[in-house]
Amino acid sequence: DVDFVISCIPSDYILDLVRDAAERNVKAMQLFTGRFSETGREEDAALERDLIAAVRAAGIRLIGPNCMGVLHPAAGLSFRRDMSHTPGAIGFLSQSGNLLFEITHFGAPRGLYFSKAVSYGNGVDLDESDFVEHFASDPDTKVIGAYLEGVRDGRRFLAALKRAAAEKPVVVLKGGR
């Protein structure tokens, strides 16, 4: 059995990967793979819908697609070898993988260290609300930071944000217009 799959294969093969993962009782997947709804093309959005259906049918939780993934310094998990492995008190979520890398990588020399950080890209399964809720209850996280381009469910997100802000400081940077 496999707990967590990190994948960067072409999107044409993603449904085969989900079938293989289901056979190995995978609990969660993170897909660096892009070319889904973010392209604006209907055929890519249809593949994303098929992906969602496949992971739900398999009982697999999904980070992404179209994301860099997870940084968990205490566990030695990062999506780039040159990221800081010094644990800290900041939990950070970001729709942008590049921005997540920039903040975590260039923040370390300035004394910013992260309990956990996640780039979640399209957020088709686990999304901003899930990660805010996680960081709110995470004993290793003392401050929550977020970079958001948009939210999937505004009411759910505001409720999660309200609960989190009652527990610890929360800083949100909204990109775009």
Coordinates of C-alpha atoms in Angstrom, one line a residue:
D1 CA 0.0 0.0 0.0
V2 CA 1.0 3.6 -0.7
D3 CA 0.1 6.6 1.4
F4 CA 0.9 9.5 -0.8
V5 CA 1.6 9.8 -4.5
I6 CA 3.4 12.9 -6.0
S7 CA 3.1 12.9 -9.8
C8 CA 4.3 15.0 -12.7
I9 CA 3.1 12.9 -15.7
P10 CA 1.4 14.2 -18.8
S11 CA -2.3 14.8 -18.2
D12 CA -3.2 12.3 -20.9
Y13 CA -2.2 9.5 -18.5
I14 CA -3.6 10.9 -15.3
L15 CA -6.7 8.7 -15.2
D16 CA -4.5 5.6 -15.6
L17 CA -2.5 6.8 -12.7
V18 CA -5.6 7.2 -10.5
R19 CA -6.7 3.6 -11.4
D20 CA -3.2 2.3 -10.5
A21 CA -3.2 4.4 -7.3
A22 CA -6.6 2.9 -6.3
E23 CA -5.2 -0.6 -6.7
R24 CA -2.4 0.4 -4.2
N25 CA -4.9 1.9 -1.7
V26 CA -3.4 5.3 -2.1
K27 CA -4.9 7.8 0.4
A28 CA -3.8 11.1 -1.2
M29 CA -2.2 12.4 -4.4
Q30 CA -0.6 15.6 -5.3
L31 CA -0.5 16.4 -9.0
F32 CA 2.1 18.8 -10.4
T33 CA 0.5 17.9 -13.7
G34 CA -1.3 20.8 -15.5
R35 CA -3.4 21.2 -18.6
F36 CA -6.8 21.0 -16.9
S37 CA -9.5 23.7 -16.4
E38 CA -6.8 26.5 -16.0
T39 CA -6.3 26.4 -19.8
G40 CA -9.8 27.6 -20.5
R41 CA -10.3 24.7 -23.1
E42 CA -13.4 22.6 -22.7
E43 CA -11.6 19.3 -23.4
D44 CA -9.1 20.1 -20.6
A45 CA -12.0 21.0 -18.2
A46 CA -13.7 17.8 -19.1
L47 CA -10.6 15.8 -18.2
E48 CA -10.5 17.7 -14.9
R49 CA -14.1 16.6 -14.2
D50 CA -13.2 13.0 -15.1
L51 CA -10.2 13.3 -12.7
I52 CA -12.5 14.5 -9.9
A53 CA -14.9 11.6 -10.5
A54 CA -12.1 9.1 -10.6
V55 CA -10.4 10.2 -7.3
R56 CA -13.8 10.4 -5.5
A57 CA -14.7 6.9 -6.7
A58 CA -11.3 5.6 -5.5
G59 CA -11.6 7.4 -2.1
I60 CA -8.4 9.3 -2.8
R61 CA -7.9 12.9 -1.6
L62 CA -6.3 15.2 -4.1
I63 CA -4.0 18.3 -3.9
G64 CA -4.0 20.1 -7.2
P65 CA -3.9 19.5 -10.1
N66 CA -1.5 22.1 -11.5
C67 CA 0.4 22.7 -8.2
M68 CA 3.8 22.5 -6.7
G69 CA 2.7 20.5 -3.6
V70 CA 3.6 20.3 0.0
L71 CA 6.4 21.6 2.2
H72 CA 6.6 20.0 5.6
P73 CA 10.1 20.8 7.0
A74 CA 9.8 18.6 10.2
A75 CA 9.1 15.6 8.0
G76 CA 11.7 16.4 5.4
L77 CA 9.1 16.8 2.7
S78 CA 9.5 19.5 0.1
F79 CA 8.9 20.0 -3.6
R80 CA 12.3 21.4 -4.2
R81 CA 15.6 20.3 -2.7
D82 CA 16.7 23.9 -2.1
M83 CA 13.8 24.7 0.2
S84 CA 14.4 25.3 3.9
H85 CA 14.0 22.3 6.2
T86 CA 14.0 24.3 9.4
P87 CA 10.5 24.0 10.9
G88 CA 8.8 27.2 12.1
A89 CA 5.4 28.5 13.1
I90 CA 3.8 29.7 9.9
G91 CA 1.3 27.7 8.0
F92 CA 1.0 28.9 4.4
L93 CA -1.4 28.1 1.6
S94 CA -1.1 29.3 -2.0
Q95 CA -2.8 28.8 -5.3
S96 CA 0.5 29.8 -6.9
G97 CA 3.4 27.4 -6.6
N98 CA 6.0 29.9 -7.7
L99 CA 4.8 32.4 -5.1
L100 CA 4.9 29.7 -2.4
F101 CA 8.4 28.8 -3.3
E102 CA 9.5 32.5 -3.3
I103 CA 8.0 33.2 0.1
T104 CA 9.3 30.1 1.8
H105 CA 12.8 30.1 0.1
F106 CA 13.5 33.8 0.4
G107 CA 11.7 34.1 3.8
A108 CA 14.1 31.8 5.6
P109 CA 17.1 34.2 5.5
R110 CA 14.7 36.8 7.0
G111 CA 13.7 34.5 9.9
L112 CA 10.4 33.2 8.4
Y113 CA 10.1 29.5 8.9
F114 CA 7.1 27.3 8.1
S115 CA 5.3 24.6 10.0
K116 CA 3.8 23.4 6.7
A117 CA 3.0 25.1 3.4
V118 CA 1.0 23.9 0.4
S119 CA 0.5 25.0 -3.2
Y120 CA -2.9 23.6 -4.2
G121 CA -3.3 24.9 -7.7
N122 CA -6.7 24.3 -9.1
G123 CA -7.9 23.0 -5.8
V124 CA -10.5 20.6 -7.3
D125 CA -10.7 18.5 -4.1
L126 CA -8.8 19.9 -1.2
D127 CA -9.1 23.7 -1.4
E128 CA -8.4 26.9 0.4
S129 CA -11.1 26.2 3.0
D130 CA -9.7 22.8 3.8
F131 CA -6.2 24.1 4.3
V132 CA -7.3 27.1 6.4
E133 CA -9.2 24.7 8.6
H134 CA -6.2 22.4 8.9
F135 CA -3.8 25.2 9.9
A136 CA -6.3 26.6 12.4
S137 CA -6.3 23.2 14.3
D138 CA -2.6 22.4 13.7
P139 CA -0.6 22.8 16.9
D140 CA 2.6 23.5 15.0
T141 CA 1.1 26.5 13.2
K142 CA 0.9 29.8 15.2
V143 CA 0.2 32.1 12.2
I144 CA -1.7 31.4 9.0
G145 CA -0.7 33.1 5.7
A146 CA -2.5 32.7 2.4
Y147 CA -2.1 33.8 -1.2
L148 CA -5.5 33.5 -3.0
E149 CA -6.4 34.1 -6.6
G150 CA -10.0 33.1 -6.0
V151 CA -12.1 30.8 -3.8
R152 CA -14.4 27.9 -4.7
D153 CA -17.1 28.4 -2.1
G154 CA -17.1 31.9 -0.6
R155 CA -19.5 31.1 2.3
R156 CA -17.5 28.1 3.3
F157 CA -14.2 30.0 3.1
L158 CA -15.4 32.9 5.2
A159 CA -16.7 30.5 7.8
A160 CA -13.3 28.7 7.9
L161 CA -11.5 32.1 8.0
K162 CA -13.7 33.3 10.9
R163 CA -12.9 30.1 12.9
A164 CA -9.2 30.3 12.1
A165 CA -9.0 34.0 13.0
A166 CA -10.5 33.2 16.4
E167 CA -7.6 30.8 17.1
K168 CA -4.6 32.6 15.6
P169 CA -3.5 35.5 13.4
V170 CA -4.4 35.1 9.7
V171 CA -2.9 37.2 6.8
V172 CA -4.5 36.8 3.3
L173 CA -3.0 38.3 0.2
K174 CA -5.6 38.3 -2.7
G175 CA -4.0 38.4 -6.1
G176 CA -5.6 39.7 -9.3
R177 CA -8.1 42.5 -9.5

